[in-house]
Coordinates of N, CA and C in Angstrom, one line a residue:
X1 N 0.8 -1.2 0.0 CA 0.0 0.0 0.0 C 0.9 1.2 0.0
X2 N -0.1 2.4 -0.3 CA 1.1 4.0 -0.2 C 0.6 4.5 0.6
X3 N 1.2 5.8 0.7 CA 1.0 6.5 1.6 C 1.7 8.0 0.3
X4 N 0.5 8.9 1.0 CA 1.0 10.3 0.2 C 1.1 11.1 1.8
X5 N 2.3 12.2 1.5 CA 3.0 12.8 2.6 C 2.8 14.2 1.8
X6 N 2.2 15.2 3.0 CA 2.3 16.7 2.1 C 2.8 17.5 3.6
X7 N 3.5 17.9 3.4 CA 3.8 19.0 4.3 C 4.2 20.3 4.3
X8 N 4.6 21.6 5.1 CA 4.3 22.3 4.5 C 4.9 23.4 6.2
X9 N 5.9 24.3 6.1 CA 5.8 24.8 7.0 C 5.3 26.6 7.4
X10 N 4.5 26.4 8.5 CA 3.9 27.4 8.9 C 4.8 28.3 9.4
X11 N 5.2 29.4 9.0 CA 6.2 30.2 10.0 C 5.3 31.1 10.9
X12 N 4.4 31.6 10.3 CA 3.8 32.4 10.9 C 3.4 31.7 12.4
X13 N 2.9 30.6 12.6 CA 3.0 29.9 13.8 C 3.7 29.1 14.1
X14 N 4.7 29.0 13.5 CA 5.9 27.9 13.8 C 5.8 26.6 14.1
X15 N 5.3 26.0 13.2 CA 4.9 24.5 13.1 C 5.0 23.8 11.7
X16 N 5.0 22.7 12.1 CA 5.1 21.7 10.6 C 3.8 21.0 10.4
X17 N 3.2 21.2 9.4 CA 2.0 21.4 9.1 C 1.7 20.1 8.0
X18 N 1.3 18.9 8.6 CA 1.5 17.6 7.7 C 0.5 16.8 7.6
X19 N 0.0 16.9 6.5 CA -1.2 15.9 5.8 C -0.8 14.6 5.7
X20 N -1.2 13.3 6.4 CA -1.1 12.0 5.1 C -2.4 11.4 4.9
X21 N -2.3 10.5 3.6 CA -3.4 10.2 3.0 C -3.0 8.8 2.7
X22 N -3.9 7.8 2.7 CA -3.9 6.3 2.2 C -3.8 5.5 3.3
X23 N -2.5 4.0 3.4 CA -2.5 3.5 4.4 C -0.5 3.6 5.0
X24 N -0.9 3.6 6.4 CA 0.5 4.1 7.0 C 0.4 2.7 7.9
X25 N 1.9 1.7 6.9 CA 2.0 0.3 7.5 C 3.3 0.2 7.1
X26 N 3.7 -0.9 7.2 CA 4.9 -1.2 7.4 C 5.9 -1.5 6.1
X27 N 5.1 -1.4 5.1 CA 5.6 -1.0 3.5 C 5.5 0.7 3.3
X28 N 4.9 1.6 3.9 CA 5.3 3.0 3.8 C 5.5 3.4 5.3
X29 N 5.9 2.9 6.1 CA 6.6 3.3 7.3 C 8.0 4.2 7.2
X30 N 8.8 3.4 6.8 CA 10.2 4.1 6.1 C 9.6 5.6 5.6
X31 N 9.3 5.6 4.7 CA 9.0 6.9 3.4 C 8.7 7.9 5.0
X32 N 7.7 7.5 5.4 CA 7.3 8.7 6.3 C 8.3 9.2 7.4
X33 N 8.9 7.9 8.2 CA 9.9 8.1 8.9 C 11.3 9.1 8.0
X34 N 12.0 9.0 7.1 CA 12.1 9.8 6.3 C 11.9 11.1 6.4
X35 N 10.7 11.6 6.1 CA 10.1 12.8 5.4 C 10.2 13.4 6.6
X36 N 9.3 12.7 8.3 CA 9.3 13.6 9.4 C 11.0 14.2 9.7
X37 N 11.6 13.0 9.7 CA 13.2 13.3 10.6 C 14.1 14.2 9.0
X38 N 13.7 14.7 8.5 CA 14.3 15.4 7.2 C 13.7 16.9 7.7
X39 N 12.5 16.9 8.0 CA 11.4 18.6 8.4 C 12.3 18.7 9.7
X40 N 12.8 17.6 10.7 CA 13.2 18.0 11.9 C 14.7 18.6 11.9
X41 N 14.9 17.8 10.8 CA 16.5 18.6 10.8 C 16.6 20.1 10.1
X42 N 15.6 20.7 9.6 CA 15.4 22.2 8.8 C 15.0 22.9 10.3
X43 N 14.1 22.7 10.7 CA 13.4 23.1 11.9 C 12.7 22.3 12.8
X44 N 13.4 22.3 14.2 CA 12.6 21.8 15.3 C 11.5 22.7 15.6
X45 N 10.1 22.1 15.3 CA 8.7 22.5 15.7 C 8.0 21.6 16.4
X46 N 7.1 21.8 16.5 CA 5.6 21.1 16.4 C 5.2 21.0 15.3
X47 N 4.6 19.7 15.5 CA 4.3 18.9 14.4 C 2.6 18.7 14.5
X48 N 2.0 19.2 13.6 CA 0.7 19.3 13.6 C 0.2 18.5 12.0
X49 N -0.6 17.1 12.6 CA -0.6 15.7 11.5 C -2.0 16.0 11.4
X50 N -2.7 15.5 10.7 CA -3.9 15.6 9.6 C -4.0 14.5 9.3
X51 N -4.7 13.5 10.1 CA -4.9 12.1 9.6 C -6.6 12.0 8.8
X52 N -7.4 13.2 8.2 CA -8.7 12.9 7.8 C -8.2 12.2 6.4
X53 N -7.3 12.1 5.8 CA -7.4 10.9 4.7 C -6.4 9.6 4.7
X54 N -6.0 9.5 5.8 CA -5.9 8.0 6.5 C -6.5 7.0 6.6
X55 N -6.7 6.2 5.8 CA -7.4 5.3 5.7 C -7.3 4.0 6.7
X56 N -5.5 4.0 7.2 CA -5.3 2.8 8.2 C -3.9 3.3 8.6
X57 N -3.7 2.6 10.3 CA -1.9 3.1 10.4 C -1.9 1.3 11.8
X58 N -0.5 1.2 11.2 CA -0.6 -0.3 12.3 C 0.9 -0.2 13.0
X59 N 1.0 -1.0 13.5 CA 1.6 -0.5 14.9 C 3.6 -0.3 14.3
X60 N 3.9 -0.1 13.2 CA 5.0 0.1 13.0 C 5.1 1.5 12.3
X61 N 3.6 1.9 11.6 CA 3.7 3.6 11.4 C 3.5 4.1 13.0
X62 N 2.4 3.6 14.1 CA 2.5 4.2 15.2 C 4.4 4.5 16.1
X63 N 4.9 3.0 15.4 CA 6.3 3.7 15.8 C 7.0 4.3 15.7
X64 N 6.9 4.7 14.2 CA 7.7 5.4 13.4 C 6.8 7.4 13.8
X65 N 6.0 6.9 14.3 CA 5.6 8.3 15.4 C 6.0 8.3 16.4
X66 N 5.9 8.0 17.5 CA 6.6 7.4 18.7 C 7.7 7.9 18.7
X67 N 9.0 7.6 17.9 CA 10.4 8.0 17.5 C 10.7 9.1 17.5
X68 N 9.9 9.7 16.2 CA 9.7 10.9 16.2 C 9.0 11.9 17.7
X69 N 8.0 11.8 18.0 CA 7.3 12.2 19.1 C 8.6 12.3 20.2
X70 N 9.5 11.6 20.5 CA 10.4 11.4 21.5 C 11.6 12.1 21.0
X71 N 11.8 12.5 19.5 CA 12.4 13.7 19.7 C 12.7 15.3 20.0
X72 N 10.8 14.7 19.7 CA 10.7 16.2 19.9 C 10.4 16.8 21.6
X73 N 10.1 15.8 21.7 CA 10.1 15.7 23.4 C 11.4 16.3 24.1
X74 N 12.4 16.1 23.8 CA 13.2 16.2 24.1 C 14.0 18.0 24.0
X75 N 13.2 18.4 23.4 CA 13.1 19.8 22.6 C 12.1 20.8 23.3
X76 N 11.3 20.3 23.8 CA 10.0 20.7 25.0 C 8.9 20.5 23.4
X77 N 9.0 19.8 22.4 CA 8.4 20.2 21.3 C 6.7 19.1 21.3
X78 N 6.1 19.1 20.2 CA 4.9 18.1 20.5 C 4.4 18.1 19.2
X79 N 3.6 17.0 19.0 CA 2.5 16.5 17.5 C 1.4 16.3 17.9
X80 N 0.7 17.4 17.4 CA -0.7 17.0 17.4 C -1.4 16.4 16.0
X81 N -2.3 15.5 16.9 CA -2.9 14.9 15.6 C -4.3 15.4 16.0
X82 N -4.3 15.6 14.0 CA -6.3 16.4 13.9 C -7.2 15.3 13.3
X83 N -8.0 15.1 13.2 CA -9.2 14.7 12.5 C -8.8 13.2 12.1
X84 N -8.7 12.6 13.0 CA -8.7 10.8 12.9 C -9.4 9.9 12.3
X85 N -9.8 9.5 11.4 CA -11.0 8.6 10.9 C -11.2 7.7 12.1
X86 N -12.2 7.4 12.6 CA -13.0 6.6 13.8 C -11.6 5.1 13.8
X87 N -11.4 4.3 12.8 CA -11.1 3.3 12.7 C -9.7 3.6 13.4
X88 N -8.9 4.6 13.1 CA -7.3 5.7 13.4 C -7.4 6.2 14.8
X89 N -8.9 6.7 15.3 CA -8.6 7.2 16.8 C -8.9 5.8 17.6
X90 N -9.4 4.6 17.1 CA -9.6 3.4 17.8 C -8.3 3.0 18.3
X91 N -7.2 2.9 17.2 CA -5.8 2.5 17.7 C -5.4 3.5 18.4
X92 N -5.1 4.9 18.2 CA -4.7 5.4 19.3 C -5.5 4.9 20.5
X93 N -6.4 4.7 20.7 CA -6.9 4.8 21.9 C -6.8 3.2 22.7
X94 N -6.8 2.3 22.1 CA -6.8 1.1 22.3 C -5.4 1.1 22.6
X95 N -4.2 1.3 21.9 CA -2.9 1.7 22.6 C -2.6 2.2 23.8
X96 N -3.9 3.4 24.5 CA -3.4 4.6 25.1 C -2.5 5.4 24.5
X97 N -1.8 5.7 23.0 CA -1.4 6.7 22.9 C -2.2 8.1 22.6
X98 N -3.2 8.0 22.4 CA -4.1 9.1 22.9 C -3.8 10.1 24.0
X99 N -3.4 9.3 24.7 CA -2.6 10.5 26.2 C -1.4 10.9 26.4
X100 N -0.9 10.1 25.2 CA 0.6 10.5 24.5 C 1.1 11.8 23.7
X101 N -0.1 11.5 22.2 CA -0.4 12.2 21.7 C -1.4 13.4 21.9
X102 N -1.1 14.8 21.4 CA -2.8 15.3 21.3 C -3.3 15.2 20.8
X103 N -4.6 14.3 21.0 CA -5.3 14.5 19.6 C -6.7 15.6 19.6
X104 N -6.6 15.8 18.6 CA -7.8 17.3 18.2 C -8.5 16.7 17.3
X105 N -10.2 16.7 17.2 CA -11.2 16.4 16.7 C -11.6 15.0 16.5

């Protein structure tokens, strides 16, 4: 399966502003892992994810957040995740990374 990655930085509020779309599994894990730790090395922000065209994410894209999430941690920094398809805020939530992550909407 793919995964499309759009990102996009906000200066005006200083964040990294990132859409994905399709399915986020362990044949597009890498790609994404990639794409985030490449925006972190231009600018450490906040990371603000857009999962409303997410179709599915299984537990090695959740790591390949995780990773990321813990760097920015480390930075006083954070990812919020917006607009989960029901089936996407189930796994956060069935995980508990829900109280990891923020999630919004």
């Amino acid at each position: 399966m793919s995964i499309g990655i759009d990102s996009r930085l906000d200066s005006t509020k200083e964040f990294w502003e990132i859409s994905l779309e399709g399915e986020l599994d362990i044949s597009s894990a890498d790609k994404l892992k990639e794409n985030l730790h490449s925006l972190l090395e231009k600018s450490m922000l906040d990371m603000k994810i857009n999962l409303k065209e997410l179709d599915y994410i299984d537990s090695t894209g959740l790591g390949v957040m995780i990773g990321v999430l813990k760097k920015l941690k480390l930075n006083d920094k954070q990812i919020y995740i917006s607009n989960p398809k029901s089936n996407v805020k189930k796994i956060f939530t069935i995980t508990g990374l829900d109280k990891i992550f923020k999630l919004e909407g």
